[in-house]
């Protein structure tokens, strides 16, 4: 029987993620480019995923777009909301999950999902940079620490430092002041993670924490943030190396589901 190839592209505000799936279960290739909507990021992510999978566009049975910039792309089979895609992608990675926390470049979302991976309820913060990737991007720049290193630095902290400002702009000044007092960067980073975790936990508590809890989105590889979030919510939070791709994965899965209908 001929295999079915479906592609999902998640065009975010900050990054573009692409996944190619075979028969709705096997990941053929994936690509992440740190440029989002309105840039060359989406086309680069698609090209990279096609090359890595040794697949051409005409081999695809479906091509589904999601994310903030999903309307900006041409030639797609259909588009889906990122809420539904993150829910479905997280369900593929962890079939037992009922709560999904998706933290991206410019927003954070908490979703309750059904046992089949469908979206039941959600809350979202897209009004304030605190509690999103943007906050960590700003801090990583002034700390001169790469965004991918923040988690490891946090683990080396020995002294508690609180970042009390809830506004990104004021928190930035607070961090600059801590640095000028020669405070340890690792301690500052842990304080920053605690501040972000507090914001996100407030969001999650509004929809209620239902086990099992999974984190998706670009910030999911940050173990320092995940640990602080676990403390705030009092539960284990599961993640996967594929969690930043959950939206793209969900889109590719919806493409497959529609074909099989
Ligand atoms: P969007 O879909 O809104 O474009 P993503 O979910 O792709 O956003 O998340 C992008 C954010 O992820 C960046 O703003 C950055 O803060 C964070 N990020 C990117 N790479 C890493 C990494 N290796 N470790 C931790 N955080 C990261």
PDB file of C-alpha atoms and ligand atoms in Angstrom:
ATOM      1  CA  UNK A   1       0.000   0.000   0.000  1.00  0.00           C
ATOM      2  CA  UNK A   2       1.244   3.493  -0.843  1.00  0.00           C
ATOM      3  CA  UNK A   3       2.470   5.496   2.178  1.00  0.00           C
ATOM      4  CA  UNK A   4       0.813   8.802   3.089  1.00  0.00           C
ATOM      5  CA  UNK A   5       3.130  11.774   3.676  1.00  0.00           C
ATOM      6  CA  UNK A   6       1.767  14.809   5.506  1.00  0.00           C
ATOM      7  CA  UNK A   7       3.590  18.006   6.358  1.00  0.00           C
ATOM      8  CA  UNK A   8       2.802  20.400   9.195  1.00  0.00           C
ATOM      9  CA  UNK A   9       4.261  23.905   9.323  1.00  0.00           C
ATOM     10  CA  UNK A  10       3.962  25.993  12.488  1.00  0.00           C
ATOM     11  CA  UNK A  11       4.682  29.621  11.609  1.00  0.00           C
ATOM     12  CA  UNK A  12       5.209  31.394  14.910  1.00  0.00           C
ATOM     13  CA  UNK A  13       5.974  34.976  15.835  1.00  0.00           C
ATOM     14  CA  UNK A  14       9.575  34.030  16.560  1.00  0.00           C
ATOM     15  CA  UNK A  15      10.344  30.660  14.960  1.00  0.00           C
ATOM     16  CA  UNK A  16       9.170  28.372  12.135  1.00  0.00           C
ATOM     17  CA  UNK A  17       8.828  24.657  12.772  1.00  0.00           C
ATOM     18  CA  UNK A  18       8.172  22.006  10.128  1.00  0.00           C
ATOM     19  CA  UNK A  19       7.521  18.260  10.406  1.00  0.00           C
ATOM     20  CA  UNK A  20       6.955  15.560   7.792  1.00  0.00           C
ATOM     21  CA  UNK A  21       5.025  12.491   8.931  1.00  0.00           C
ATOM     22  CA  UNK A  22       4.657   9.109   7.272  1.00  0.00           C
ATOM     23  CA  UNK A  23       1.333   7.331   7.707  1.00  0.00           C
ATOM     24  CA  UNK A  24       0.378   9.546  10.636  1.00  0.00           C
ATOM     25  CA  UNK A  25       2.882   7.942  12.988  1.00  0.00           C
ATOM     26  CA  UNK A  26       6.484   8.009  11.806  1.00  0.00           C
ATOM     27  CA  UNK A  27       8.462  11.272  11.875  1.00  0.00           C
ATOM     28  CA  UNK A  28      10.404  11.396   8.611  1.00  0.00           C
ATOM     29  CA  UNK A  29      12.088  14.758   9.213  1.00  0.00           C
ATOM     30  CA  UNK A  30      11.804  17.998  11.136  1.00  0.00           C
ATOM     31  CA  UNK A  31      13.291  21.474  10.930  1.00  0.00           C
ATOM     32  CA  UNK A  32      13.307  24.542  13.172  1.00  0.00           C
ATOM     33  CA  UNK A  33      14.436  27.961  11.963  1.00  0.00           C
ATOM     34  CA  UNK A  34      14.667  30.791  14.484  1.00  0.00           C
ATOM     35  CA  UNK A  35      12.753  33.254  12.301  1.00  0.00           C
ATOM     36  CA  UNK A  36       8.983  33.458  12.277  1.00  0.00           C
ATOM     37  CA  UNK A  37       6.183  34.982  10.242  1.00  0.00           C
ATOM     38  CA  UNK A  38       7.061  37.672   7.696  1.00  0.00           C
ATOM     39  CA  UNK A  39      10.617  36.364   7.278  1.00  0.00           C
ATOM     40  CA  UNK A  40      12.336  33.674   5.193  1.00  0.00           C
ATOM     41  CA  UNK A  41      11.944  31.348   8.234  1.00  0.00           C
ATOM     42  CA  UNK A  42       8.874  29.417   6.987  1.00  0.00           C
ATOM     43  CA  UNK A  43      10.304  28.683   3.504  1.00  0.00           C
ATOM     44  CA  UNK A  44      13.689  27.737   4.990  1.00  0.00           C
ATOM     45  CA  UNK A  45      12.051  25.359   7.490  1.00  0.00           C
ATOM     46  CA  UNK A  46      10.032  23.689   4.698  1.00  0.00           C
ATOM     47  CA  UNK A  47      13.102  23.373   2.444  1.00  0.00           C
ATOM     48  CA  UNK A  48      15.191  21.883   5.258  1.00  0.00           C
ATOM     49  CA  UNK A  49      12.508  19.355   6.246  1.00  0.00           C
ATOM     50  CA  UNK A  50      12.034  18.289   2.592  1.00  0.00           C
ATOM     51  CA  UNK A  51      15.797  17.915   2.086  1.00  0.00           C
ATOM     52  CA  UNK A  52      16.314  15.974   5.322  1.00  0.00           C
ATOM     53  CA  UNK A  53      13.439  13.668   4.475  1.00  0.00           C
ATOM     54  CA  UNK A  54      14.606  13.351   0.842  1.00  0.00           C
ATOM     55  CA  UNK A  55      11.065  14.218  -0.209  1.00  0.00           C
ATOM     56  CA  UNK A  56       9.752  16.688  -2.771  1.00  0.00           C
ATOM     57  CA  UNK A  57       6.661  18.859  -2.419  1.00  0.00           C
ATOM     58  CA  UNK A  58       4.765  16.749  -4.981  1.00  0.00           C
ATOM     59  CA  UNK A  59       5.225  13.637  -2.789  1.00  0.00           C
ATOM     60  CA  UNK A  60       3.182  15.269  -0.015  1.00  0.00           C
ATOM     61  CA  UNK A  61      -0.443  14.191   0.331  1.00  0.00           C
ATOM     62  CA  UNK A  62      -1.252  17.126   2.578  1.00  0.00           C
ATOM     63  CA  UNK A  63       0.362  20.360   3.721  1.00  0.00           C
ATOM     64  CA  UNK A  64      -1.210  21.990   6.770  1.00  0.00           C
ATOM     65  CA  UNK A  65      -0.277  25.355   8.297  1.00  0.00           C
ATOM     66  CA  UNK A  66      -0.728  26.522  11.875  1.00  0.00           C
ATOM     67  CA  UNK A  67       0.615  29.252  14.163  1.00  0.00           C
ATOM     68  CA  UNK A  68       0.349  33.005  14.292  1.00  0.00           C
ATOM     69  CA  UNK A  69       1.450  33.364  10.624  1.00  0.00           C
ATOM     70  CA  UNK A  70      -0.616  30.514   9.191  1.00  0.00           C
ATOM     71  CA  UNK A  71      -2.511  32.919   6.894  1.00  0.00           C
ATOM     72  CA  UNK A  72       0.705  34.178   5.320  1.00  0.00           C
ATOM     73  CA  UNK A  73       1.537  31.045   3.359  1.00  0.00           C
ATOM     74  CA  UNK A  74       0.285  29.935  -0.044  1.00  0.00           C
ATOM     75  CA  UNK A  75      -0.521  26.531  -1.501  1.00  0.00           C
ATOM     76  CA  UNK A  76      -1.561  24.859   1.749  1.00  0.00           C
ATOM     77  CA  UNK A  77      -4.176  22.111   1.918  1.00  0.00           C
ATOM     78  CA  UNK A  78      -5.835  23.789   4.906  1.00  0.00           C
ATOM     79  CA  UNK A  79      -4.995  25.631   8.133  1.00  0.00           C
ATOM     80  CA  UNK A  80      -5.725  24.909  11.787  1.00  0.00           C
ATOM     81  CA  UNK A  81      -5.515  26.978  14.976  1.00  0.00           C
ATOM     82  CA  UNK A  82      -2.324  26.528  16.989  1.00  0.00           C
ATOM     83  CA  UNK A  83      -4.407  25.675  20.068  1.00  0.00           C
ATOM     84  CA  UNK A  84      -5.885  22.585  18.375  1.00  0.00           C
ATOM     85  CA  UNK A  85      -2.522  21.649  16.864  1.00  0.00           C
ATOM     86  CA  UNK A  86      -0.595  21.888  20.152  1.00  0.00           C
ATOM     87  CA  UNK A  87      -3.316  19.823  21.823  1.00  0.00           C
ATOM     88  CA  UNK A  88      -3.185  17.113  19.151  1.00  0.00           C
ATOM     89  CA  UNK A  89       0.634  17.158  18.942  1.00  0.00           C
ATOM     90  CA  UNK A  90       1.000  16.878  22.726  1.00  0.00           C
ATOM     91  CA  UNK A  91      -1.488  13.978  22.738  1.00  0.00           C
ATOM     92  CA  UNK A  92       0.644  12.166  20.116  1.00  0.00           C
ATOM     93  CA  UNK A  93       3.748  12.590  22.326  1.00  0.00           C
ATOM     94  CA  UNK A  94       1.964  11.807  25.627  1.00  0.00           C
ATOM     95  CA  UNK A  95      -1.444  10.135  25.079  1.00  0.00           C
ATOM     96  CA  UNK A  96      -2.253  10.469  28.813  1.00  0.00           C
ATOM     97  CA  UNK A  97      -1.919  14.268  28.894  1.00  0.00           C
ATOM     98  CA  UNK A  98      -4.927  16.383  29.881  1.00  0.00           C
ATOM     99  CA  UNK A  99      -3.142  19.729  30.517  1.00  0.00           C
ATOM    100  CA  UNK A 100      -0.791  21.304  27.987  1.00  0.00           C
ATOM    101  CA  UNK A 101       1.321  24.382  28.721  1.00  0.00           C
ATOM    102  CA  UNK A 102       2.581  25.987  25.518  1.00  0.00           C
ATOM    103  CA  UNK A 103       5.084  28.809  26.014  1.00  0.00           C
ATOM    104  CA  UNK A 104       6.223  30.494  22.829  1.00  0.00           C
ATOM    105  CA  UNK A 105       8.059  33.597  21.742  1.00  0.00           C
ATOM    106  CA  UNK A 106       5.265  36.083  22.372  1.00  0.00           C
ATOM    107  CA  UNK A 107       2.532  34.265  24.229  1.00  0.00           C
ATOM    108  CA  UNK A 108       1.767  31.513  26.720  1.00  0.00           C
ATOM    109  CA  UNK A 109      -1.254  29.221  26.693  1.00  0.00           C
ATOM    110  CA  UNK A 110      -2.697  26.629  29.044  1.00  0.00           C
ATOM    111  CA  UNK A 111      -4.976  24.017  27.485  1.00  0.00           C
ATOM    112  CA  UNK A 112      -7.214  21.314  28.847  1.00  0.00           C
ATOM    113  CA  UNK A 113      -7.527  18.496  26.341  1.00  0.00           C
ATOM    114  CA  UNK A 114      -9.686  15.402  25.989  1.00  0.00           C
ATOM    115  CA  UNK A 115      -8.517  11.778  26.012  1.00  0.00           C
ATOM    116  CA  UNK A 116      -8.510  11.909  22.189  1.00  0.00           C
ATOM    117  CA  UNK A 117      -6.331  15.042  22.091  1.00  0.00           C
ATOM    118  CA  UNK A 118      -9.101  17.531  21.279  1.00  0.00           C
ATOM    119  CA  UNK A 119      -9.109  21.007  22.802  1.00  0.00           C
ATOM    120  CA  UNK A 120     -11.611  21.358  25.671  1.00  0.00           C
ATOM    121  CA  UNK A 121     -10.709  24.705  27.222  1.00  0.00           C
ATOM    122  CA  UNK A 122      -7.869  27.213  27.200  1.00  0.00           C
ATOM    123  CA  UNK A 123      -6.513  30.452  28.658  1.00  0.00           C
ATOM    124  CA  UNK A 124      -3.938  32.621  27.001  1.00  0.00           C
ATOM    125  CA  UNK A 125      -1.563  35.482  27.769  1.00  0.00           C
ATOM    126  CA  UNK A 126      -0.747  37.418  24.624  1.00  0.00           C
ATOM    127  CA  UNK A 127      -0.931  40.874  26.169  1.00  0.00           C
ATOM    128  CA  UNK A 128       2.208  40.988  28.272  1.00  0.00           C
ATOM    129  CA  UNK A 129       5.769  39.853  27.460  1.00  0.00           C
ATOM    130  CA  UNK A 130       6.391  38.696  31.047  1.00  0.00           C
ATOM    131  CA  UNK A 131       5.693  34.961  31.158  1.00  0.00           C
ATOM    132  CA  UNK A 132       6.682  34.416  27.507  1.00  0.00           C
ATOM    133  CA  UNK A 133       9.858  33.682  25.551  1.00  0.00           C
ATOM    134  CA  UNK A 134      10.258  37.395  24.892  1.00  0.00           C
ATOM    135  CA  UNK A 135      11.032  37.945  28.591  1.00  0.00           C
ATOM    136  CA  UNK A 136      13.791  35.321  28.523  1.00  0.00           C
ATOM    137  CA  UNK A 137      15.125  36.598  25.169  1.00  0.00           C
ATOM    138  CA  UNK A 138      15.528  40.101  26.665  1.00  0.00           C
ATOM    139  CA  UNK A 139      17.214  38.727  29.794  1.00  0.00           C
ATOM    140  CA  UNK A 140      19.506  36.382  27.871  1.00  0.00           C
ATOM    141  CA  UNK A 141      20.744  39.327  25.836  1.00  0.00           C
ATOM    142  CA  UNK A 142      21.625  41.529  28.833  1.00  0.00           C
ATOM    143  CA  UNK A 143      23.133  38.566  30.708  1.00  0.00           C
ATOM    144  CA  UNK A 144      25.157  37.601  27.597  1.00  0.00           C
ATOM    145  CA  UNK A 145      24.067  33.991  28.028  1.00  0.00           C
ATOM    146  CA  UNK A 146      22.637  32.042  25.079  1.00  0.00           C
ATOM    147  CA  UNK A 147      18.929  31.214  25.425  1.00  0.00           C
ATOM    148  CA  UNK A 148      19.746  27.478  25.214  1.00  0.00           C
ATOM    149  CA  UNK A 149      22.169  27.780  28.181  1.00  0.00           C
ATOM    150  CA  UNK A 150      19.763  29.380  30.674  1.00  0.00           C
ATOM    151  CA  UNK A 151      18.501  26.038  32.042  1.00  0.00           C
ATOM    152  CA  UNK A 152      22.002  24.710  32.757  1.00  0.00           C
ATOM    153  CA  UNK A 153      23.029  28.009  34.436  1.00  0.00           C
ATOM    154  CA  UNK A 154      19.951  27.944  36.653  1.00  0.00           C
ATOM    155  CA  UNK A 155      20.958  24.493  37.955  1.00  0.00           C
ATOM    156  CA  UNK A 156      24.243  25.980  39.270  1.00  0.00           C
ATOM    157  CA  UNK A 157      22.522  28.614  41.411  1.00  0.00           C
ATOM    158  CA  UNK A 158      23.421  28.610  45.134  1.00  0.00           C
ATOM    159  CA  UNK A 159      21.740  31.753  46.429  1.00  0.00           C
ATOM    160  CA  UNK A 160      18.136  32.924  46.125  1.00  0.00           C
ATOM    161  CA  UNK A 161      17.562  36.154  44.220  1.00  0.00           C
ATOM    162  CA  UNK A 162      14.049  37.458  43.620  1.00  0.00           C
ATOM    163  CA  UNK A 163      13.124  39.401  40.521  1.00  0.00           C
ATOM    164  CA  UNK A 164      10.183  41.341  41.876  1.00  0.00           C
ATOM    165  CA  UNK A 165       9.139  43.440  38.853  1.00  0.00           C
ATOM    166  CA  UNK A 166       6.285  41.926  36.896  1.00  0.00           C
ATOM    167  CA  UNK A 167       6.930  44.146  33.873  1.00  0.00           C
ATOM    168  CA  UNK A 168       9.623  43.106  31.368  1.00  0.00           C
ATOM    169  CA  UNK A 169      11.009  46.637  31.079  1.00  0.00           C
ATOM    170  CA  UNK A 170      11.309  47.104  34.865  1.00  0.00           C
ATOM    171  CA  UNK A 171      12.614  43.546  35.324  1.00  0.00           C
ATOM    172  CA  UNK A 172      15.323  44.314  32.768  1.00  0.00           C
ATOM    173  CA  UNK A 173      16.425  47.322  34.859  1.00  0.00           C
ATOM    174  CA  UNK A 174      16.319  45.128  37.971  1.00  0.00           C
ATOM    175  CA  UNK A 175      18.595  42.532  36.354  1.00  0.00           C
ATOM    176  CA  UNK A 176      21.004  45.242  35.162  1.00  0.00           C
ATOM    177  CA  UNK A 177      21.133  46.540  38.736  1.00  0.00           C
ATOM    178  CA  UNK A 178      21.844  43.007  40.100  1.00  0.00           C
ATOM    179  CA  UNK A 179      24.636  42.605  37.526  1.00  0.00           C
ATOM    180  CA  UNK A 180      26.175  45.939  38.489  1.00  0.00           C
ATOM    181  CA  UNK A 181      26.225  44.736  42.130  1.00  0.00           C
ATOM    182  CA  UNK A 182      28.256  41.730  40.893  1.00  0.00           C
ATOM    183  CA  UNK A 183      25.516  39.236  41.818  1.00  0.00           C
ATOM    184  CA  UNK A 184      26.067  35.749  40.462  1.00  0.00           C
ATOM    185  CA  UNK A 185      24.533  35.285  36.984  1.00  0.00           C
ATOM    186  CA  UNK A 186      23.307  31.761  37.787  1.00  0.00           C
ATOM    187  CA  UNK A 187      21.376  33.088  40.813  1.00  0.00           C
ATOM    188  CA  UNK A 188      19.869  35.886  38.706  1.00  0.00           C
ATOM    189  CA  UNK A 189      18.849  33.378  36.008  1.00  0.00           C
ATOM    190  CA  UNK A 190      17.122  31.142  38.544  1.00  0.00           C
ATOM    191  CA  UNK A 191      15.301  34.218  39.865  1.00  0.00           C
ATOM    192  CA  UNK A 192      14.217  35.047  36.310  1.00  0.00           C
ATOM    193  CA  UNK A 193      12.906  31.505  35.812  1.00  0.00           C
ATOM    194  CA  UNK A 194      10.993  31.743  39.091  1.00  0.00           C
ATOM    195  CA  UNK A 195       9.406  34.999  37.916  1.00  0.00           C
ATOM    196  CA  UNK A 196       8.356  33.510  34.530  1.00  0.00           C
ATOM    197  CA  UNK A 197       7.107  30.324  36.226  1.00  0.00           C
ATOM    198  CA  UNK A 198       4.978  32.407  38.620  1.00  0.00           C
ATOM    199  CA  UNK A 199       3.296  34.179  35.706  1.00  0.00           C
ATOM    200  CA  UNK A 200       2.677  30.997  33.737  1.00  0.00           C
ATOM    201  CA  UNK A 201       1.455  29.076  36.809  1.00  0.00           C
ATOM    202  CA  UNK A 202      -1.131  31.801  37.416  1.00  0.00           C
ATOM    203  CA  UNK A 203      -2.427  31.180  33.904  1.00  0.00           C
ATOM    204  CA  UNK A 204      -2.495  27.386  34.281  1.00  0.00           C
ATOM    205  CA  UNK A 205      -4.343  27.561  37.615  1.00  0.00           C
ATOM    206  CA  UNK A 206      -7.158  29.465  35.887  1.00  0.00           C
ATOM    207  CA  UNK A 207      -8.097  26.387  33.848  1.00  0.00           C
ATOM    208  CA  UNK A 208      -7.108  23.880  36.530  1.00  0.00           C
ATOM    209  CA  UNK A 209      -4.274  21.367  36.569  1.00  0.00           C
ATOM    210  CA  UNK A 210      -5.369  17.956  35.324  1.00  0.00           C
ATOM    211  CA  UNK A 211      -2.767  15.177  35.211  1.00  0.00           C
ATOM    212  CA  UNK A 212      -0.726  14.501  33.218  1.00  0.00           C
ATOM    213  CA  UNK A 213       0.771  17.927  32.546  1.00  0.00           C
ATOM    214  CA  UNK A 214       2.942  18.453  29.454  1.00  0.00           C
ATOM    215  CA  UNK A 215       4.913  21.491  28.308  1.00  0.00           C
ATOM    216  CA  UNK A 216       5.275  22.289  24.593  1.00  0.00           C
ATOM    217  CA  UNK A 217       6.642  25.236  22.605  1.00  0.00           C
ATOM    218  CA  UNK A 218      10.028  26.874  22.237  1.00  0.00           C
ATOM    219  CA  UNK A 219      10.711  27.201  25.968  1.00  0.00           C
ATOM    220  CA  UNK A 220      10.104  23.515  26.713  1.00  0.00           C
ATOM    221  CA  UNK A 221      13.829  22.573  26.511  1.00  0.00           C
ATOM    222  CA  UNK A 222      14.577  24.989  29.382  1.00  0.00           C
ATOM    223  CA  UNK A 223      14.802  22.550  32.304  1.00  0.00           C
ATOM    224  CA  UNK A 224      15.423  25.394  34.773  1.00  0.00           C
ATOM    225  CA  UNK A 225      12.097  26.971  33.882  1.00  0.00           C
ATOM    226  CA  UNK A 226      10.314  23.605  33.903  1.00  0.00           C
ATOM    227  CA  UNK A 227      11.604  22.867  37.438  1.00  0.00           C
ATOM    228  CA  UNK A 228      10.376  26.217  38.765  1.00  0.00           C
ATOM    229  CA  UNK A 229       7.007  25.614  37.104  1.00  0.00           C
ATOM    230  CA  UNK A 230       6.808  22.174  38.736  1.00  0.00           C
ATOM    231  CA  UNK A 231       7.378  23.803  42.147  1.00  0.00           C
ATOM    232  CA  UNK A 232       4.707  26.439  41.474  1.00  0.00           C
ATOM    233  CA  UNK A 233       2.111  23.894  40.303  1.00  0.00           C
ATOM    234  CA  UNK A 234       3.103  21.056  42.662  1.00  0.00           C
ATOM    235  CA  UNK A 235       3.176  18.413  39.922  1.00  0.00           C
ATOM    236  CA  UNK A 236       5.522  16.722  37.468  1.00  0.00           C
ATOM    237  CA  UNK A 237       5.658  18.361  34.041  1.00  0.00           C
ATOM    238  CA  UNK A 238       6.563  16.072  31.156  1.00  0.00           C
ATOM    239  CA  UNK A 239       8.390  17.159  28.057  1.00  0.00           C
ATOM    240  CA  UNK A 240      10.106  15.709  25.008  1.00  0.00           C
ATOM    241  CA  UNK A 241      12.797  16.780  22.515  1.00  0.00           C
ATOM    242  CA  UNK A 242       9.866  16.989  20.075  1.00  0.00           C
ATOM    243  CA  UNK A 243       7.857  19.370  22.321  1.00  0.00           C
ATOM    244  CA  UNK A 244       8.990  22.535  20.427  1.00  0.00           C
ATOM    245  CA  UNK A 245       7.499  20.864  17.318  1.00  0.00           C
ATOM    246  CA  UNK A 246       4.141  19.991  18.912  1.00  0.00           C
ATOM    247  CA  UNK A 247       2.204  22.547  16.829  1.00  0.00           C
ATOM    248  CA  UNK A 248       3.733  21.377  13.531  1.00  0.00           C
ATOM    249  CA  UNK A 249       3.228  17.774  14.583  1.00  0.00           C
ATOM    250  CA  UNK A 250      -0.447  18.412  15.356  1.00  0.00           C
ATOM    251  CA  UNK A 251      -0.886  20.082  11.948  1.00  0.00           C
ATOM    252  CA  UNK A 252       0.669  17.094  10.141  1.00  0.00           C
ATOM    253  CA  UNK A 253      -1.553  14.735  12.172  1.00  0.00           C
ATOM    254  CA  UNK A 254      -4.707  16.702  11.284  1.00  0.00           C
ATOM    255  CA  UNK A 255      -3.649  16.446   7.621  1.00  0.00           C
ATOM    256  CA  UNK A 256      -3.430  12.669   7.962  1.00  0.00           C
ATOM    257  CA  UNK A 257      -6.726  12.455   9.877  1.00  0.00           C
ATOM    258  CA  UNK A 258      -8.569  14.328   7.118  1.00  0.00           C
ATOM    259  CA  UNK A 259      -7.194  12.026   4.416  1.00  0.00           C
ATOM    260  CA  UNK A 260      -8.244   8.917   6.357  1.00  0.00           C
ATOM    261  CA  UNK A 261     -11.800  10.226   6.908  1.00  0.00           C
TER     262      UNK A 261
HETATM  263  P1  LIG B   1       6.580  31.030  18.398  1.00  0.00           P
HETATM  264  O1  LIG B   1       5.791  29.792  17.987  1.00  0.00           O
HETATM  265  O2  LIG B   1       5.768  32.064  19.109  1.00  0.00           O
HETATM  266  O3  LIG B   1       7.402  31.580  17.274  1.00  0.00           O
HETATM  267  P2  LIG B   1       8.272  29.183  19.863  1.00  0.00           P
HETATM  268  O4  LIG B   1       7.279  28.301  20.529  1.00  0.00           O
HETATM  269  O5  LIG B   1       9.013  28.624  18.699  1.00  0.00           O
HETATM  270  O6  LIG B   1       7.608  30.570  19.500  1.00  0.00           O
HETATM  271  O7  LIG B   1       9.308  29.710  20.969  1.00  0.00           O
HETATM  272  C1  LIG B   1      10.317  30.647  20.673  1.00  0.00           C
HETATM  273  C2  LIG B   1      11.038  30.973  21.957  1.00  0.00           C
HETATM  274  O8  LIG B   1      11.695  29.809  22.446  1.00  0.00           O
HETATM  275  C3  LIG B   1      12.145  31.992  21.799  1.00  0.00           C
HETATM  276  O9  LIG B   1      11.630  33.296  21.962  1.00  0.00           O
HETATM  277  C4  LIG B   1      13.113  31.626  22.909  1.00  0.00           C
HETATM  278  O10 LIG B   1      12.807  32.344  24.087  1.00  0.00           O
HETATM  279  C5  LIG B   1      12.833  30.156  23.211  1.00  0.00           C
HETATM  280  N1  LIG B   1      13.905  29.234  22.811  1.00  0.00           N
HETATM  281  C6  LIG B   1      14.387  29.035  21.566  1.00  0.00           C
HETATM  282  N2  LIG B   1      15.349  28.086  21.560  1.00  0.00           N
HETATM  283  C7  LIG B   1      15.470  27.662  22.856  1.00  0.00           C
HETATM  284  C8  LIG B   1      16.301  26.701  23.530  1.00  0.00           C
HETATM  285  N3  LIG B   1      17.181  25.950  22.877  1.00  0.00           N
HETATM  286  N4  LIG B   1      16.141  26.533  24.857  1.00  0.00           N
HETATM  287  C9  LIG B   1      15.231  27.264  25.530  1.00  0.00           C
HETATM  288  N5  LIG B   1      14.437  28.196  24.974  1.00  0.00           N
HETATM  289  C10 LIG B   1      14.556  28.402  23.661  1.00  0.00           C
END
